[in-house]
CSV table of C-alpha atoms in Angstrom, one decimal:
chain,number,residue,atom,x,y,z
A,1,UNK,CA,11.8,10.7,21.8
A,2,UNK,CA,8.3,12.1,22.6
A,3,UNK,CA,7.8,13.0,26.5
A,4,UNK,CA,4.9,12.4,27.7
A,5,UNK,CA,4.4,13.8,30.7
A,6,UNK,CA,0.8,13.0,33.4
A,7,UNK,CA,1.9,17.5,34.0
A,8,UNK,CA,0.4,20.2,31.8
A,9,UNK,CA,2.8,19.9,29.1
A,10,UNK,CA,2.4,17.3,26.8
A,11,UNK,CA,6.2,17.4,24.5
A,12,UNK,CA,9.3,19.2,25.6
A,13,UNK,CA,10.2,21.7,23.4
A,14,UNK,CA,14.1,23.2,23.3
A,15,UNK,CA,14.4,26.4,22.2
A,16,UNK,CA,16.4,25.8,19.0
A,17,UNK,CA,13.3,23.5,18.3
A,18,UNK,CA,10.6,26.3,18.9
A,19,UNK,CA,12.8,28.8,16.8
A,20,UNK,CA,12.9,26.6,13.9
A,21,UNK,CA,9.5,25.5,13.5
A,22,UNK,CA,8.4,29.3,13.7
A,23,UNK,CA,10.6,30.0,11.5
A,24,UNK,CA,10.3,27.7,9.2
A,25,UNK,CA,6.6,28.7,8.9
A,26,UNK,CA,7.0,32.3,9.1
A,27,UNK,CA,9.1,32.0,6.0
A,28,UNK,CA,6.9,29.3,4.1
A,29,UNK,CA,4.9,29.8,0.9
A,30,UNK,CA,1.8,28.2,1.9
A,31,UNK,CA,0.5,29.3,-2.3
A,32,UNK,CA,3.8,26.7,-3.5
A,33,UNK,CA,4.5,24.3,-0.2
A,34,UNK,CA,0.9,23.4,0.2
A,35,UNK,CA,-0.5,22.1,-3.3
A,36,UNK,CA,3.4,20.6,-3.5
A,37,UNK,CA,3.0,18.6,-0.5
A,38,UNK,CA,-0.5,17.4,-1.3
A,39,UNK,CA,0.0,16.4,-4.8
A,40,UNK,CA,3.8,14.5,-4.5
A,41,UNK,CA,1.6,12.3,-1.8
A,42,UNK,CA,-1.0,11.2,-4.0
A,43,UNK,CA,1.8,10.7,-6.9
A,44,UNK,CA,4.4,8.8,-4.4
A,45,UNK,CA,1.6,6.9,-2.4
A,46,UNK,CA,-1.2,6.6,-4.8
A,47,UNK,CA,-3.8,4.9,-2.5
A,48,UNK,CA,-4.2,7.8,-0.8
A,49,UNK,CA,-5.8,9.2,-3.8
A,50,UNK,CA,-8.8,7.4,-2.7
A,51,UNK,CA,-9.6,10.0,-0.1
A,52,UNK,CA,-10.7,12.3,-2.8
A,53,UNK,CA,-12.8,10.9,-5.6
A,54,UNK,CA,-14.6,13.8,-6.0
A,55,UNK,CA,-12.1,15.9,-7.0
A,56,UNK,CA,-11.8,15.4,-10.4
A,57,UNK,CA,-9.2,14.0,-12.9
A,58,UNK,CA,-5.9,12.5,-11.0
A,59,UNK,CA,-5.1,10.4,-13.7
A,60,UNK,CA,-1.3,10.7,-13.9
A,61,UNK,CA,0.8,13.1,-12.1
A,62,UNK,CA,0.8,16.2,-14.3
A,63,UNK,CA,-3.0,15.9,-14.1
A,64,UNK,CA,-2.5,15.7,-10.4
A,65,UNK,CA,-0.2,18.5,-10.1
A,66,UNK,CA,-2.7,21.0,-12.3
A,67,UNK,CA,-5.7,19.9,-10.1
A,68,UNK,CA,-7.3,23.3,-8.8
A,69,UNK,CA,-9.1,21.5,-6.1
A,70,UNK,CA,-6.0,19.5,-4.8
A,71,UNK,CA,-3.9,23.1,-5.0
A,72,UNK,CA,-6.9,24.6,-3.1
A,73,UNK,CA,-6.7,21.7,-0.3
A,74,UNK,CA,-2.6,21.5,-0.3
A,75,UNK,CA,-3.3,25.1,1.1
A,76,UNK,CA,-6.0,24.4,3.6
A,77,UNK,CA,-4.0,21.3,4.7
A,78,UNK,CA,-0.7,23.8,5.5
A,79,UNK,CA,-2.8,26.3,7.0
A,80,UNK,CA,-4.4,23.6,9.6
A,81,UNK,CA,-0.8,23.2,10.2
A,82,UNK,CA,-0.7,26.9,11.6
A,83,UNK,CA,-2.7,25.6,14.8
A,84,UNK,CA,-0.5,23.5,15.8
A,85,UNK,CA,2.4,26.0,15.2
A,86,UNK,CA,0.6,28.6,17.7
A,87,UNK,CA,-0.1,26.2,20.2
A,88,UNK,CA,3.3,23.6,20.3
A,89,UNK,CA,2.7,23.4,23.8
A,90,UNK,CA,-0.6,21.3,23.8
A,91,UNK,CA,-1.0,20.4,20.0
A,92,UNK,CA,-3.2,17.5,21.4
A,93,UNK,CA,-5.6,20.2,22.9
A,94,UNK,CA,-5.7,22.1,19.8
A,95,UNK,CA,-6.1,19.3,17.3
A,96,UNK,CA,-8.9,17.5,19.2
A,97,UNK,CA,-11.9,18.7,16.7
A,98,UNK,CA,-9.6,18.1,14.1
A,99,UNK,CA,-9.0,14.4,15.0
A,100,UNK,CA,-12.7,13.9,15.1
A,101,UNK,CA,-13.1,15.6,11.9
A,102,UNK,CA,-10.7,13.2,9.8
A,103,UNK,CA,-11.9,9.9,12.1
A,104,UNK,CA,-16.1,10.1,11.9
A,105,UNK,CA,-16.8,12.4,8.6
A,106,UNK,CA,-13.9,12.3,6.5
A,107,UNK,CA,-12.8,8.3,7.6
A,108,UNK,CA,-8.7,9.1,6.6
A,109,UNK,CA,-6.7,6.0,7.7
A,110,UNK,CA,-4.3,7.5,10.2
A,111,UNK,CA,-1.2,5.6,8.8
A,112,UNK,CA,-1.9,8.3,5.7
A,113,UNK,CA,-0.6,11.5,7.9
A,114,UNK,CA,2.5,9.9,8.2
A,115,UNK,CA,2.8,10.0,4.9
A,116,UNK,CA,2.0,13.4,3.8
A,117,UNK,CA,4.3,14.1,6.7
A,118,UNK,CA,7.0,12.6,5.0
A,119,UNK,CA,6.3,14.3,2.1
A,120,UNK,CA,6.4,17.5,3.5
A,121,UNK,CA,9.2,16.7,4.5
A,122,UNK,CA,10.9,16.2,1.3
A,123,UNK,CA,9.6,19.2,-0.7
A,124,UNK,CA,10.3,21.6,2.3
A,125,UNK,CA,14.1,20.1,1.9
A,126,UNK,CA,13.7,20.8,-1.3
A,127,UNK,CA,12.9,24.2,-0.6
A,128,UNK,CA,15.5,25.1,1.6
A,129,UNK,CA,18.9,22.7,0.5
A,130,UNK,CA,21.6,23.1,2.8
A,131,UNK,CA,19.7,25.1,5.4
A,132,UNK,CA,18.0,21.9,6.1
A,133,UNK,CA,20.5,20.7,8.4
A,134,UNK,CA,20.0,17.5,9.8
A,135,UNK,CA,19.0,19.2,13.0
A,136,UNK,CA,16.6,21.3,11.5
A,137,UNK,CA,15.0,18.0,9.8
A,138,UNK,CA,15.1,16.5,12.9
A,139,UNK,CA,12.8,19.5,15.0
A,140,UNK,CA,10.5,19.0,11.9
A,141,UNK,CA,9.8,15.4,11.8
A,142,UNK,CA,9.7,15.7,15.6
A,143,UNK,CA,6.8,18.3,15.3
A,144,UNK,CA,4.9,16.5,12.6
A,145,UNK,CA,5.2,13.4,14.8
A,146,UNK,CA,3.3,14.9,17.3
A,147,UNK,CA,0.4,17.0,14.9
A,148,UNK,CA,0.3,13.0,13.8
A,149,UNK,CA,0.3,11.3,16.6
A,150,UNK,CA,-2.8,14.5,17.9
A,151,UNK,CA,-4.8,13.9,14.6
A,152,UNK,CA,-5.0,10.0,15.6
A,153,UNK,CA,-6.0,10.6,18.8
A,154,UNK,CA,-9.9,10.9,18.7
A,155,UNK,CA,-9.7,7.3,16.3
A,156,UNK,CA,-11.5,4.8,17.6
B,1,UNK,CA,6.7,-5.6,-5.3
B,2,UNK,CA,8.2,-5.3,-8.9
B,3,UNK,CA,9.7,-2.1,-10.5
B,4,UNK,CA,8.0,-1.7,-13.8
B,5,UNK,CA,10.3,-0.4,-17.1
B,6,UNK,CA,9.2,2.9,-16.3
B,7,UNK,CA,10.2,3.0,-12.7
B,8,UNK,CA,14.1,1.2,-13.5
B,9,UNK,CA,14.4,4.2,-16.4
B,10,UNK,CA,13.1,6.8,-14.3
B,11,UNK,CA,15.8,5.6,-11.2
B,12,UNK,CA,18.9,5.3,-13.8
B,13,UNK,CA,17.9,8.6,-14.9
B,14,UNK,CA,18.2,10.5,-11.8
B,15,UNK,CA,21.0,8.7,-10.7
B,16,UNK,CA,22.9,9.5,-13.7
B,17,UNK,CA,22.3,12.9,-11.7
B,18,UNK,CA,23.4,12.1,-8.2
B,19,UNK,CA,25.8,9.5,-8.6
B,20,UNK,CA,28.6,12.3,-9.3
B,21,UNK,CA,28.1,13.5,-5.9
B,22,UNK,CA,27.4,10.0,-4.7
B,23,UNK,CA,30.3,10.5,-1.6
B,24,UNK,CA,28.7,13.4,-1.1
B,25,UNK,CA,24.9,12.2,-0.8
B,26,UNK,CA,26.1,9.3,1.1
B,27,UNK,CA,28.2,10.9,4.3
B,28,UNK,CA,25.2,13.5,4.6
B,29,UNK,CA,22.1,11.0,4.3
B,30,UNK,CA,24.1,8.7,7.3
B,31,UNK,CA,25.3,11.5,8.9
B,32,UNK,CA,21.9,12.6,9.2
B,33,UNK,CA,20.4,9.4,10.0
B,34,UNK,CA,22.4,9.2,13.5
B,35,UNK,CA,21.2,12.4,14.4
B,36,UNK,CA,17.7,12.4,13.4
B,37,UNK,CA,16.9,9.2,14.8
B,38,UNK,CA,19.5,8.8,17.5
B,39,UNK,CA,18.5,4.7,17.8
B,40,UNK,CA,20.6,4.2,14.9
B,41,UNK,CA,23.9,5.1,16.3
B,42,UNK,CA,23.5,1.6,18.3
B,43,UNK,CA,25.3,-0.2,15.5
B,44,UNK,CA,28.4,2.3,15.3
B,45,UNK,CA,29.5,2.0,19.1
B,46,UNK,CA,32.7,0.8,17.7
B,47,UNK,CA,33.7,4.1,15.9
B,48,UNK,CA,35.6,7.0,17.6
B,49,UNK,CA,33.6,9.8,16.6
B,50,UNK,CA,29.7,9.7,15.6
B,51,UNK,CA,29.6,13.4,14.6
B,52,UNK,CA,27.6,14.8,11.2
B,53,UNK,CA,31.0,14.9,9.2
B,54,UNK,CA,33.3,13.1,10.7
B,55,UNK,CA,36.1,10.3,8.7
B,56,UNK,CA,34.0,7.4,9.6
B,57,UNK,CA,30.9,8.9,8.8
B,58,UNK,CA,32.4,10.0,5.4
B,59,UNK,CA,33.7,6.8,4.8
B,60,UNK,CA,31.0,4.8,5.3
B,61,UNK,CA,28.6,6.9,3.7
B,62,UNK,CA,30.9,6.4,0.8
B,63,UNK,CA,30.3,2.5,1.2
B,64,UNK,CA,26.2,2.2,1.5
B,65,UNK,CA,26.7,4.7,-2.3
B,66,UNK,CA,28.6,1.9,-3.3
B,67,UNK,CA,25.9,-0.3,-2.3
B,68,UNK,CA,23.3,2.0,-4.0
B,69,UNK,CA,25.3,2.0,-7.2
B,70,UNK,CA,25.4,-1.9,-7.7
B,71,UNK,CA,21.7,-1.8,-6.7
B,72,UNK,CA,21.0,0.4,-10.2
B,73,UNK,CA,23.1,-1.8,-12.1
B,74,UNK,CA,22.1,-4.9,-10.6
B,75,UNK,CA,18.2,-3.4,-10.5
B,76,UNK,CA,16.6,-6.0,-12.7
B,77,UNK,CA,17.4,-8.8,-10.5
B,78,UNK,CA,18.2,-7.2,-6.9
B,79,UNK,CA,17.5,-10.5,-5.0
B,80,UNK,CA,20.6,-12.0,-7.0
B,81,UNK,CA,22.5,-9.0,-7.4
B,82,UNK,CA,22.5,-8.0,-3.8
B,83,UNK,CA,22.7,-11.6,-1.9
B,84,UNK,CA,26.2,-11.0,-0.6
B,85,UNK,CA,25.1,-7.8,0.7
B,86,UNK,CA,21.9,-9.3,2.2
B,87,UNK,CA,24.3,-12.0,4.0
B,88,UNK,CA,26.2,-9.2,5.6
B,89,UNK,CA,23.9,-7.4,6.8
B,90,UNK,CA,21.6,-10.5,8.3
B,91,UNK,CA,24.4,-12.7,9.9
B,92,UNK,CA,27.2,-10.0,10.3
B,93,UNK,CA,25.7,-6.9,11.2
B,94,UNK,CA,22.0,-7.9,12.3
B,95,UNK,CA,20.4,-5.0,11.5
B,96,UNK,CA,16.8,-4.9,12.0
B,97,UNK,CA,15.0,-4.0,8.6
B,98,UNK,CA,13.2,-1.1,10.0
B,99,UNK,CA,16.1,0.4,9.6
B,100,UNK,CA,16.2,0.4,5.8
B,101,UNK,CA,13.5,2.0,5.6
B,102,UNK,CA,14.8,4.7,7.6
B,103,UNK,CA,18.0,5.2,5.8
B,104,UNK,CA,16.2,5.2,2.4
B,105,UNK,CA,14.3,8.1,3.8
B,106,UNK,CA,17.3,10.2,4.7
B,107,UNK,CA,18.6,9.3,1.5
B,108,UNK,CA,15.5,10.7,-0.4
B,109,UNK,CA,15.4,14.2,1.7
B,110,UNK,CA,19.2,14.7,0.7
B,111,UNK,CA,18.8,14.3,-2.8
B,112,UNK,CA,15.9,16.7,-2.4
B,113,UNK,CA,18.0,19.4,-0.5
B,114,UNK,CA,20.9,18.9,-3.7
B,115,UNK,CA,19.0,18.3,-6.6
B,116,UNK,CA,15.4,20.2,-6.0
B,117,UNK,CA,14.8,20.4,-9.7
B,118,UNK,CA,15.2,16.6,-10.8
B,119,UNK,CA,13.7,15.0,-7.6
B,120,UNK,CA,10.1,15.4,-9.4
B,121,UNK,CA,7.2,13.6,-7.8
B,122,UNK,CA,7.9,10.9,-10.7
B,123,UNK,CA,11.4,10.5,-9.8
B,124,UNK,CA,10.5,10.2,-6.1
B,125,UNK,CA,8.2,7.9,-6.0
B,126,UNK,CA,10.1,5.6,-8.4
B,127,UNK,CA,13.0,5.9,-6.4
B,128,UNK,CA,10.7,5.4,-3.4
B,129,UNK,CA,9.7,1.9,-4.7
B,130,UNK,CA,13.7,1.3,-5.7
B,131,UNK,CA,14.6,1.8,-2.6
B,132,UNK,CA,11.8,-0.1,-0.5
B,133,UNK,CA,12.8,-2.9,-2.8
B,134,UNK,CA,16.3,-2.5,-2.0
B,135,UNK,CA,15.3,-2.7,2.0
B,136,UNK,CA,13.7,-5.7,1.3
B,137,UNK,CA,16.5,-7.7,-0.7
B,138,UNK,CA,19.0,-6.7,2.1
B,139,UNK,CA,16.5,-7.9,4.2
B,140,UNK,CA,15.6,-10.8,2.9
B,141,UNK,CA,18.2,-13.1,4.5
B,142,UNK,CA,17.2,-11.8,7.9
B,143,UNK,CA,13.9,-12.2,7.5
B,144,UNK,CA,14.6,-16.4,6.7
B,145,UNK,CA,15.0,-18.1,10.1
B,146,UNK,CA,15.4,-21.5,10.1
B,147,UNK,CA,13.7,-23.4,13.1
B,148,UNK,CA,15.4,-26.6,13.6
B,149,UNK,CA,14.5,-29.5,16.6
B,150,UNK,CA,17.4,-29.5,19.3
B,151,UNK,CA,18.4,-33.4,20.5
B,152,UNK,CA,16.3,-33.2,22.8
B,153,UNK,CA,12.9,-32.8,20.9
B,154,UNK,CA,12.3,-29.1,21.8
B,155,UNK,CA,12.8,-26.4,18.7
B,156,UNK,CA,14.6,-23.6,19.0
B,157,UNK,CA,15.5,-20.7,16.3
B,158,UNK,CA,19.2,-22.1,15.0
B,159,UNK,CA,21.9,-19.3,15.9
B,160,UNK,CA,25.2,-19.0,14.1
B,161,UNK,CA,28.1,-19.1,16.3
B,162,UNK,CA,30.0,-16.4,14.4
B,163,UNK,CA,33.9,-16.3,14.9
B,164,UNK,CA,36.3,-13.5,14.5
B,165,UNK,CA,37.4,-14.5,11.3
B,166,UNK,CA,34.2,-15.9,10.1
B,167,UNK,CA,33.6,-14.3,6.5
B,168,UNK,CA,29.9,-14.4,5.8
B,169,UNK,CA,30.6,-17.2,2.8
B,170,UNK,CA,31.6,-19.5,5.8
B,171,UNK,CA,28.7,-18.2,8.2
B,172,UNK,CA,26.6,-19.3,4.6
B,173,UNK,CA,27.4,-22.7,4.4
B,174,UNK,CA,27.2,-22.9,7.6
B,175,UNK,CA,23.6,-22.2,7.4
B,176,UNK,CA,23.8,-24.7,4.6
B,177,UNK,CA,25.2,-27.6,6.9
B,178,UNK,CA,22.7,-27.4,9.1
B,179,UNK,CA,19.0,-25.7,7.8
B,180,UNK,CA,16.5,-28.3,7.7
B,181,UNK,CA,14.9,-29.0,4.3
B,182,UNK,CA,12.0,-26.0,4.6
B,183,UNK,CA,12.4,-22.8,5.6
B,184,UNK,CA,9.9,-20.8,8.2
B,185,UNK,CA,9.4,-17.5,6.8
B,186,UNK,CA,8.5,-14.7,9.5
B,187,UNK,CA,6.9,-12.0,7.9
B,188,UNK,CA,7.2,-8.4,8.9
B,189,UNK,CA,3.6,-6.7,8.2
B,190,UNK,CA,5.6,-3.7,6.6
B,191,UNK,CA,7.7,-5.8,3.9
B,192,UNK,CA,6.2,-7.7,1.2
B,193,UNK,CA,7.8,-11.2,0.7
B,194,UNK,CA,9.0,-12.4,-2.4
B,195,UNK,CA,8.1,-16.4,-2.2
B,196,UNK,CA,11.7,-17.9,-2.3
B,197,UNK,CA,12.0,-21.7,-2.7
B,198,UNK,CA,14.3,-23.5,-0.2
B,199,UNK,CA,16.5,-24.1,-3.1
B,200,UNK,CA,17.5,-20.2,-2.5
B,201,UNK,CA,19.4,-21.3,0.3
B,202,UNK,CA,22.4,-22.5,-2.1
């Protein structure tokens, strides 16, 4: 599924691919899509709430989804996304710092962006119903498997 | 893994929801599934036409919501209520389990796309643990191998010889006939085994 090439490309791209992950994001409401994302994660896969102890009370899930901090972070999480959406052609390039970051000062488990990936996933086909074709779904997951697969890079 | 009170009510709740458009939910999630992960379509080779949509499609997404509905009734005992099912799909159809897993995923997205306003985080991640439990009861039988000594000394994983007209009560006491007294269990690191005694191999 992923081609990785030794040339200057790392993944091929179609252009049905490149025209739906633009503009999917060119259409997105990073204020709704963002905090959604990040707080159905830590109410679906509740370990991952150990990545942010300081944040306050995540007691259940409506405490979750009413967390200012984990709203404020949903949106910084969807706007690192934008990176990646500028640069498809080498995400791996453009998510190297970002690797680092989540390996050596925040320690994330790399197994976990598979799983906010996944829940992306859901509330954007929430978002969009019918219009996420299983073609569409399939340039998304493909896209988030590589900002994944970049972001576990720099692990060691 | 155990579904707790909370979980069973939340997953009869929302498919009191679905289950009205179960045909519906079904032909999309599979139609999805072969063309989101194209690896899939390996165990369909014998149908004429693969496309999102088409009659087999339809029709067998109409079957696994079948499967889905017994699940919910059968939901506090799914080892039990699913066995036959389990059978099928471990000495019929050989599916590797990974693939639950990505089934139940598809699944989960279409129910988002058609019903956005009950598919809360609650209702997700009970149905999440429903269906992951689900996986593993269909899995189960797979995932028991029995290891037993050829004549000769040397061991070798026991393979059913499955006729044409083999139904998979046959290919089951089959397995009865021949499984040694113990079980070997071969555990996948992404499924959590429930510890069944070799008396579940009645």
């Amino acid at each position: 599924m992923l081609q990785k090439t030794r040339a200057t490309k790392m993944v091929e791209w179609t252009d049905f691919e490149r025209d739906t992950i633009q503009n999917i994001f060119a259409q997105l409401d990073y204020e709704e899509i963002g905090p959604a994302a990040l707080s159905r994660c830590l109410v679906v896969y509740p370990w991952t709430q150990r990545y942010f102890g300081k944040f306050g009370n995540l007691y259940n899930a409506a405490a979750i989804k009413s967390n200012p901090m984990i709203a404020v972070h949903g949106k910084t999480i969807l706007h690192g996304l934008d990176r990646a959406v500028k640069n498809m052609d080498d995400i791996k390039t453009a998510y190297k710092e970002l690797s680092v970051l989540h390996s050596e000062k925040l320690h994330v488990d790399p197994d976990n962006f598979k799983l906010l990936a996944d829940c992306l996933t859901i509330v954007l086909a929430a978002k969009l119903g019918s219009a996420f074709t299983p073609d569409v779904q399939a340039a998304f997951q493909k896209f988030m498997a590589v900002v994944v697969n970049s972001l576990g890079r720099q692990y060691h | 893994m155990s579904l707790t009170e909370k979980d069973k009510a939340a997953v009869k709740a929302l498919w009191n929801k679905v289950s009205k458009s179960a045909d519906a939910v079904g032909a999309d999630a599979l139609g999805r599934m072969l063309s989101v992960y194209p690896q899939t379509k390996t165990y369909f080779s014998h149908w004429s036409d693969l496309s999102f949509g088409s009659a087999p499609v339809k029709a067998h997404g109409k079957k696994i919501m079948g499967g889905v509905a017994l699940a919910v009734a059968k939901i506090d005992d799914l080892a039990a209520g699913l066995l036959e099912l389990s059978e099928l799909h471990a000495f019929k159809l050989r599916v590797d389990p990974n693939n639950f897993k990505i089934l139940s995923h598809c699944i989960l997205v279409v129910v988002a796309t058609m019903f956005p306003k009950d598919f809360t985080p609650e209702a997700h991640v009970a149905t999440d643990k429903f269906m992951s439990a689900v996986g593993l009861a269909l899995s189960e039988r797979t995932l028991m191998m029995t290891v037993q000594p050829t004549r000769n000394g040397a061991s070798g994983v026991l393979v059913l010889p499955l006729t044409a007209t083999s139904s998979t009560t046959m290919v089951t006491r089959q397995v009865m006939a021949t499984s040694p007294k113990r079980a070997l269990y071969r555990c996948s690191s992404d499924l959590r085994m429930s510890k069944a005694a070799p008396v579940a191999l009645r």
